[in-house]
Coordinates of C-alpha atoms and ligand atoms in Angstrom, one line a residue:
M274 CA 10.1 -19.3 10.2
K275 CA 9.0 -16.4 12.5
I276 CA 8.1 -13.2 10.7
L277 CA 7.4 -9.8 12.1
V278 CA 5.0 -7.7 10.0
T279 CA 5.0 -4.0 10.7
G280 CA 1.7 -2.2 9.8
G281 CA -0.1 -5.5 9.6
A282 CA -3.4 -4.0 10.7
G283 CA -3.5 -1.8 7.7
F284 CA -4.8 -2.5 4.2
I285 CA -1.9 -4.3 2.4
G286 CA -0.3 -5.5 5.6
S287 CA -3.4 -7.3 6.8
N288 CA -4.0 -8.8 3.4
F289 CA -0.4 -10.1 3.5
V290 CA -1.0 -11.6 6.9
H291 CA -4.0 -13.6 5.7
Y292 CA -2.0 -14.6 2.6
I293 CA 0.9 -15.9 4.6
Y294 CA -1.4 -17.6 7.1
R295 CA -2.9 -19.5 4.2
E296 CA 0.1 -20.1 2.1
R297 CA 2.8 -20.9 4.8
P298 CA 0.9 -22.8 7.5
D299 CA 4.1 -23.6 9.4
W300 CA 5.1 -19.9 9.8
H301 CA 4.5 -17.8 12.9
I302 CA 3.3 -14.3 12.3
T303 CA 3.7 -11.3 14.7
V304 CA 2.1 -8.0 13.7
I305 CA 3.4 -4.8 15.2
D306 CA 1.2 -1.8 14.6
N307 CA 0.2 1.3 16.7
L308 CA -3.3 1.3 15.2
T309 CA -3.4 4.8 13.7
Y310 CA -6.7 6.0 12.1
A311 CA -5.7 3.6 9.2
G312 CA -5.0 0.5 11.3
N313 CA -7.9 -1.8 12.3
K314 CA -7.5 -4.8 14.5
A315 CA -10.6 -6.3 13.0
N316 CA -8.7 -6.9 9.8
I317 CA -6.6 -9.6 11.5
E318 CA -9.1 -11.1 13.9
G319 CA -9.8 -14.8 14.3
L320 CA -6.3 -16.1 13.7
D321 CA -5.0 -19.0 15.8
P322 CA -3.0 -17.6 18.7
K323 CA -0.5 -20.5 18.3
R324 CA 0.4 -19.1 14.9
F325 CA -0.2 -15.4 15.4
D326 CA 0.3 -12.6 17.8
F327 CA -0.1 -8.8 17.9
I328 CA 2.0 -6.1 19.5
K329 CA 0.5 -2.6 19.8
A330 CA 3.6 -0.3 19.4
D331 CA 4.9 2.5 17.4
I332 CA 7.8 1.6 15.0
C333 CA 9.5 4.8 16.2
D334 CA 9.8 3.2 19.7
A335 CA 13.3 1.7 19.6
D336 CA 12.8 -0.5 22.7
A337 CA 9.6 -2.0 21.5
I338 CA 11.0 -2.6 18.0
N339 CA 14.3 -4.1 19.4
K340 CA 12.4 -6.6 21.5
A341 CA 10.1 -7.7 18.7
V342 CA 12.9 -7.9 16.1
K343 CA 15.0 -10.0 18.4
N344 CA 12.3 -12.7 18.5
C345 CA 11.8 -13.1 14.8
D346 CA 13.7 -14.4 11.7
A347 CA 12.6 -11.8 9.2
V348 CA 10.9 -8.4 9.2
I349 CA 8.4 -7.3 6.5
H350 CA 8.1 -3.6 6.8
F351 CA 4.7 -2.2 5.7
A352 CA 4.0 0.4 8.4
A353 CA 3.8 3.9 7.0
E354 CA 1.6 6.9 6.7
S355 CA 0.3 6.1 3.2
H356 CA -2.1 8.8 1.9
N357 CA -0.9 11.6 -0.3
D358 CA -3.8 14.0 0.5
N359 CA -3.0 13.7 4.2
S360 CA 0.7 14.4 3.5
L361 CA -0.1 17.6 1.8
H362 CA -2.2 18.8 4.7
S363 CA 0.1 17.5 7.5
P364 CA 3.5 16.3 6.5
W365 CA 5.1 15.6 10.0
P366 CA 3.6 12.2 10.7
F367 CA 5.0 11.1 7.3
V368 CA 8.5 12.3 8.2
N369 CA 8.3 10.7 11.6
T370 CA 6.8 7.2 10.7
N371 CA 8.2 6.8 7.2
I372 CA 11.8 8.0 7.9
I373 CA 12.4 7.8 11.6
G374 CA 10.4 4.6 11.9
T375 CA 12.3 2.9 9.1
Y376 CA 15.6 4.1 10.7
Q377 CA 14.5 2.3 13.9
I378 CA 13.7 -0.9 12.0
L379 CA 17.0 -0.8 10.2
E380 CA 18.9 -0.3 13.5
A381 CA 17.1 -3.2 15.1
V382 CA 17.7 -5.6 12.2
R383 CA 21.3 -4.5 12.1
N384 CA 21.7 -5.1 15.9
H385 CA 20.1 -8.6 15.7
G386 CA 21.3 -9.7 12.3
K387 CA 17.9 -10.3 10.9
R388 CA 16.5 -10.3 7.3
L389 CA 14.4 -7.3 6.2
H390 CA 12.1 -6.8 3.3
H391 CA 11.1 -3.1 2.9
I392 CA 7.8 -2.3 1.2
S393 CA 7.9 0.8 -0.9
T394 CA 6.0 2.5 -3.7
D395 CA 6.3 3.3 -7.4
E396 CA 5.7 7.0 -6.5
V397 CA 9.4 7.4 -5.5
Y398 CA 10.0 7.6 -9.3
G399 CA 7.8 10.6 -9.8
D400 CA 5.4 10.5 -12.7
L401 CA 5.4 9.8 -16.5
E402 CA 3.8 11.7 -19.3
L403 CA 0.6 10.0 -20.7
D404 CA 2.3 9.2 -24.0
D405 CA 5.7 8.2 -22.5
P406 CA 6.6 4.7 -23.9
A407 CA 8.9 4.0 -20.9
K408 CA 7.7 2.5 -17.6
F409 CA 9.4 2.6 -14.2
T410 CA 12.2 0.1 -13.7
D411 CA 14.7 -0.3 -10.8
R412 CA 17.1 1.9 -12.7
T413 CA 14.7 4.9 -13.0
P414 CA 16.1 7.9 -11.1
Y415 CA 14.2 8.9 -8.0
N416 CA 12.0 12.0 -8.4
P417 CA 9.3 12.1 -5.8
S418 CA 6.6 14.8 -5.9
S419 CA 4.7 14.8 -2.5
P420 CA 5.6 14.7 1.2
Y421 CA 4.4 11.1 1.2
S422 CA 6.5 9.9 -1.8
S423 CA 9.6 11.9 -0.7
T424 CA 9.5 10.3 2.7
K425 CA 9.1 6.8 1.1
A426 CA 12.1 7.7 -1.2
A427 CA 14.1 8.7 1.9
S428 CA 13.3 5.4 3.6
D429 CA 14.4 3.4 0.5
M430 CA 17.7 5.4 0.6
L431 CA 18.2 4.5 4.2
V432 CA 17.7 0.8 3.4
R433 CA 20.2 0.9 0.6
A434 CA 22.8 2.7 2.8
W435 CA 22.3 0.1 5.6
V436 CA 22.8 -2.7 3.1
R437 CA 26.0 -1.2 1.7
S438 CA 27.6 0.2 4.8
F439 CA 26.5 -2.3 7.5
G440 CA 25.8 -5.4 5.5
V441 CA 22.1 -5.5 6.5
Q442 CA 20.3 -8.4 4.7
A443 CA 17.6 -6.4 3.0
T444 CA 15.5 -6.3 -0.2
I445 CA 13.1 -3.5 -1.4
S446 CA 10.0 -3.7 -3.5
N447 CA 8.2 -0.8 -5.2
C448 CA 4.6 -1.6 -6.0
S449 CA 1.9 0.2 -7.9
N450 CA -1.6 1.1 -6.7
N451 CA -3.3 -1.7 -4.8
Y452 CA -7.0 -2.4 -4.6
G453 CA -9.0 -5.1 -2.8
P454 CA -10.7 -5.7 0.6
Y455 CA -9.9 -3.8 3.8
Q456 CA -8.7 -0.6 2.0
H457 CA -9.4 2.6 4.0
V458 CA -12.3 4.7 2.5
E459 CA -10.0 7.7 2.1
K460 CA -8.4 5.9 -0.9
F461 CA -9.8 6.4 -4.5
I462 CA -11.6 3.1 -5.2
P463 CA -13.2 2.6 -1.7
R464 CA -14.1 6.3 -1.5
Q465 CA -16.1 6.1 -4.8
I466 CA -17.8 2.8 -4.0
T467 CA -18.9 4.0 -0.6
E468 CA -20.0 7.4 -1.9
V469 CA -22.3 5.5 -4.3
L470 CA -23.5 3.2 -1.4
E471 CA -24.2 6.4 0.7
G472 CA -26.3 7.8 -2.2
R473 CA -23.8 10.4 -3.3
K474 CA -21.7 10.9 -6.5
P475 CA -18.1 9.7 -7.0
K476 CA -15.5 12.5 -6.9
L477 CA -13.0 12.9 -9.6
Y478 CA -9.9 15.1 -9.1
G479 CA -9.3 17.5 -12.0
N480 CA -10.2 16.1 -15.4
G481 CA -9.8 12.5 -14.4
E482 CA -7.1 11.7 -16.9
N483 CA -4.4 10.7 -14.4
V484 CA -3.4 7.1 -14.8
R485 CA -2.7 4.6 -12.1
D486 CA -1.3 1.0 -12.6
W487 CA -3.8 -1.1 -10.6
I488 CA -2.8 -4.4 -8.9
H489 CA -4.9 -6.6 -6.7
T490 CA -3.4 -6.7 -3.2
E491 CA -3.2 -10.6 -3.3
D492 CA -0.7 -10.2 -6.2
H493 CA 1.3 -7.7 -4.2
S494 CA 1.4 -10.3 -1.4
S495 CA 2.6 -13.1 -3.7
G496 CA 5.3 -10.8 -5.1
V497 CA 6.5 -9.9 -1.6
L498 CA 6.7 -13.6 -0.7
A499 CA 8.6 -14.4 -3.8
I500 CA 11.2 -11.7 -3.0
L501 CA 11.4 -12.8 0.7
E502 CA 12.1 -16.4 -0.3
K503 CA 14.1 -16.0 -3.5
G504 CA 15.2 -12.4 -3.8
K505 CA 18.8 -11.3 -3.9
I506 CA 20.0 -9.3 -1.0
G507 CA 20.5 -5.6 -1.8
E508 CA 18.2 -5.8 -4.9
T509 CA 15.1 -3.8 -5.7
Y510 CA 12.1 -5.4 -7.4
L511 CA 9.2 -3.6 -8.9
I512 CA 5.8 -5.2 -8.5
G513 CA 3.1 -4.5 -11.1
A514 CA 0.4 -6.2 -13.1
D515 CA 0.1 -4.1 -16.3
G516 CA -3.1 -2.6 -14.9
E517 CA -3.0 1.0 -16.3
K518 CA -6.3 2.8 -16.3
N519 CA -7.2 6.5 -16.0
N520 CA -9.3 7.6 -13.0
K521 CA -12.3 8.5 -15.2
E522 CA -12.4 4.9 -16.6
V523 CA -12.3 3.4 -13.1
V524 CA -15.1 5.6 -11.8
E525 CA -17.2 4.7 -14.9
M526 CA -16.6 1.0 -14.3
I527 CA -17.6 1.4 -10.6
L528 CA -20.8 3.2 -11.6
E529 CA -21.7 0.6 -14.3
N530 CA -21.0 -2.2 -11.9
M531 CA -23.3 -0.6 -9.3
G532 CA -26.1 -0.2 -11.8
K533 CA -25.7 3.6 -12.1
D534 CA -25.3 5.8 -15.1
S535 CA -21.6 5.9 -16.0
S536 CA -21.6 9.7 -16.2
D537 CA -23.1 10.2 -12.7
Y538 CA -19.9 11.5 -11.0
E539 CA -18.7 15.0 -10.2
H540 CA -15.4 16.8 -10.7
V541 CA -13.8 18.3 -7.6
N542 CA -10.6 20.4 -7.0
D543 CA -7.4 18.7 -8.2
R544 CA -4.7 17.5 -5.8
P545 CA -1.7 20.0 -5.7
G546 CA 1.3 18.5 -7.5
H547 CA -0.9 15.6 -8.7
D548 CA 1.2 12.9 -10.4
M549 CA 0.0 12.3 -14.0
R550 CA 0.8 8.6 -14.6
Y551 CA 2.5 5.6 -13.0
A552 CA 3.4 2.5 -14.9
I553 CA 5.5 -0.4 -13.7
D554 CA 7.8 -2.7 -15.7
S555 CA 7.9 -5.8 -13.5
S556 CA 9.9 -8.0 -15.9
K557 CA 12.8 -8.4 -13.4
L558 CA 10.5 -9.9 -10.8
R559 CA 8.9 -12.1 -13.4
S560 CA 12.0 -13.3 -15.2
E561 CA 14.4 -13.6 -12.2
L562 CA 12.0 -14.9 -9.5
G563 CA 9.3 -16.5 -11.7
W564 CA 6.5 -14.4 -10.3
S565 CA 3.3 -13.5 -12.2
P566 CA 0.1 -11.9 -11.1
K567 CA -3.1 -14.0 -10.9
Y568 CA -5.7 -11.2 -10.8
T569 CA -5.3 -9.9 -14.3
D570 CA -9.0 -9.3 -14.9
F571 CA -9.4 -5.8 -13.4
K572 CA -13.2 -5.7 -14.2
Q573 CA -13.7 -8.9 -12.2
G574 CA -11.4 -7.7 -9.3
L575 CA -13.2 -4.4 -9.1
A576 CA -16.6 -6.2 -9.1
D577 CA -15.4 -8.4 -6.2
T578 CA -14.2 -5.3 -4.4
V579 CA -17.6 -3.6 -4.8
T580 CA -19.2 -6.7 -3.4
W581 CA -16.9 -6.7 -0.4
Y582 CA -17.8 -3.1 0.5
Q583 CA -21.5 -3.9 -0.1
E584 CA -21.2 -6.8 2.4
N585 CA -19.0 -5.1 5.0
S586 CA -20.6 -1.8 5.7
G587 CA -20.1 -2.5 9.4
W588 CA -16.3 -2.3 8.7
W589 CA -16.2 0.9 6.7
K590 CA -19.1 3.0 8.0
P591 CA -17.3 4.0 11.3
Q592 CA -14.5 5.6 9.2
K593 CA -16.7 7.2 6.5
Q594 CA -18.0 10.4 8.1
A595 CA -14.7 11.5 9.6
T596 CA -13.0 10.8 6.2
E597 CA -15.5 12.9 4.3
D598 CA -15.3 15.7 6.9
K599 CA -11.5 15.8 6.3
Y600 CA -12.0 16.0 2.5
K601 CA -14.6 18.8 3.0
E602 CA -12.0 20.8 5.0
I603 CA -9.4 20.6 2.1
G604 CA -12.1 21.1 -0.6
R605 CA -11.9 17.8 -2.3
Ligands
LIG906 P1 -2.4 1.8 5.4 O1 -2.4 3.3 5.7 O2 -3.7 1.2 5.1 O3 -1.8 1.0 6.7 C1 -0.7 1.5 7.3 C2 -0.6 0.7 8.6 O4 0.6 1.1 9.3 C3 -1.8 0.9 9.6 O5 -2.2 -0.3 10.2 C4 -1.2 1.9 10.7 O6 -1.8 1.7 11.9 C5 0.3 1.4 10.7 N1 1.2 2.4 11.2 C6 1.3 3.7 10.7 N2 2.2 4.4 11.4 C7 2.7 3.5 12.3 C8 3.7 3.6 13.3 N3 4.3 4.8 13.5 N4 4.0 2.5 14.1 C9 3.3 1.4 13.8 N5 2.4 1.2 12.9 C10 2.1 2.3 12.2 O7 -1.3 1.6 4.3 P2 -1.3 0.6 3.0 O8 -2.0 1.2 1.9 O9 -1.7 -0.7 3.5 O10 0.3 0.6 2.7 C11 1.2 -0.3 3.3 C12 2.5 -0.1 2.8 O11 2.5 -0.3 1.4 C13 3.1 1.3 2.9 O12 4.5 1.3 3.2 C14 2.9 2.0 1.6 O13 3.8 3.0 1.4 C15 3.1 0.8 0.7 N6 2.4 0.9 -0.6 C16 1.1 1.1 -0.7 C17 0.4 1.1 -1.9 C18 -1.1 1.3 -2.0 O14 -1.6 1.3 -3.2 N7 -1.8 1.5 -1.0 C19 1.1 0.8 -3.1 C20 2.5 0.5 -3.0 C21 3.1 0.6 -1.7
LIG907 O1 1.2 4.2 -6.5 C1 1.2 3.6 -5.3 C2 0.5 4.6 -4.3 O2 -0.8 4.5 -4.6 C3 0.8 4.2 -2.8 O3 2.2 4.4 -2.6 C4 -0.1 5.1 -1.9 O4 0.1 4.7 -0.6 C5 -1.5 4.9 -2.3 O5 -2.3 5.8 -1.5 C6 -1.7 5.3 -3.8 O6 -1.4 6.7 -4.0 P1 -2.4 7.5 -5.0 O7 -2.2 8.9 -4.6 O8 -2.2 7.1 -6.4 O9 -3.8 6.9 -4.5 P2 -5.2 7.6 -4.2 O10 -6.1 6.4 -3.9 O11 -5.1 8.6 -3.2 O12 -5.6 8.2 -5.6 C7 -5.6 7.4 -6.8 C8 -5.9 8.4 -7.9 O13 -7.3 8.9 -7.8 C9 -5.1 9.7 -7.9 O14 -4.8 10.1 -9.3 C10 -6.0 10.7 -7.2 C11 -7.4 10.3 -7.7 N1 -8.5 10.5 -6.8 C12 -8.4 10.2 -5.4 C13 -9.4 10.3 -4.6 C14 -9.3 9.9 -3.1 C15 -9.7 11.1 -7.2 O15 -9.8 11.4 -8.4 N2 -10.7 11.2 -6.4 C16 -10.6 10.9 -5.0 O16 -11.6 11.1 -4.3

């Protein structure tokens, strides 16, 4: 099996590459990534060149994508602009990569008759009230709030249309908030850990009551592999690990873990259009494909993540100042 992983130098893509490298030793992995500010080749260093190669290219580049797709059996499409705050400040790269880039991937898999798994997000469903008993399922209507989530929703729609109109062999997964190693310091958990490591206070948007449904990135990878190997073409699977926590609770857990007073954080301006709550019902993936998450102890997973950032300051320090400068510019 030869797989092409788009966005494999980013957070979730690189964790997926390591997961597959370990779990499927007879597979060959090619990563295609144009190394934006969020991509880092160091994330996928040290892999055996007999089993791994890397192509630096933009997924919007039809020629490069066509060549790479021609040489693989299946494409797992992670590449995206992924940060909501950036999308509010500068939406165009999101429209370009998430919509046009996905279009180019779809055309290439159509031309060459290859299998595609498209990685999406729970944010396409909009948000839930804090007391809503319902969770997102694959039948929840799309209702995205931000430029980021609306471009991901658009990319999902393209995939569905290419399956129905052109018979493209594709599946889609919509996962909840990931955490774990190699996550860019712009994102919530790494930002707070590295703020504490730099001697500053964590920064909570608004009142901190917004809820995210946390999943360890290893569990996202195992869910994607289950869908790739056993999923039904044309189906959408939601990946989640019943990890709902509000942002204030998570900041308090980080502070406690790092030996600080749990109230030692500050409130900053809220994100415009900030989604209140995400929650995933992953029963379809569990019952139909036999998947279940392994990292169900969030406190332990968070402690391991804190340790990773403590031990890998050489990885995150080069991104930190520029990230905080960007936040300063937008007042968060
Ligand atoms: P990330 O921002 O860490 O990584 C994105 C990667 O894509 C980077 O390596 C970047 O260089 C690459 N990339 C961006 N634009 C590209 C382009 N035009 N051509 C080639 N490569 C390009 O993102 P992430 O958090 O790892 O998310 C990966 C995927 O998972 C995205 O599709 C995202 O929507 C989805 N997702 C993320 C989460 C989460 O919690 N982070 C949850 C659910 C789904
Ligand atoms: O739900 C899946 C999505 O999760 C993915 O599709 C996105 O790619 C990923 O970035 C993530 O989106 P969020 O907007 O939920 O993640 P973020 O890490 O930006 O923020 C998580 C929560 O924490 C959110 O409620 C905003 C809040 N927050 C964020 C930052 C950076 C803070 O309170 N303070 C912060 O400094």
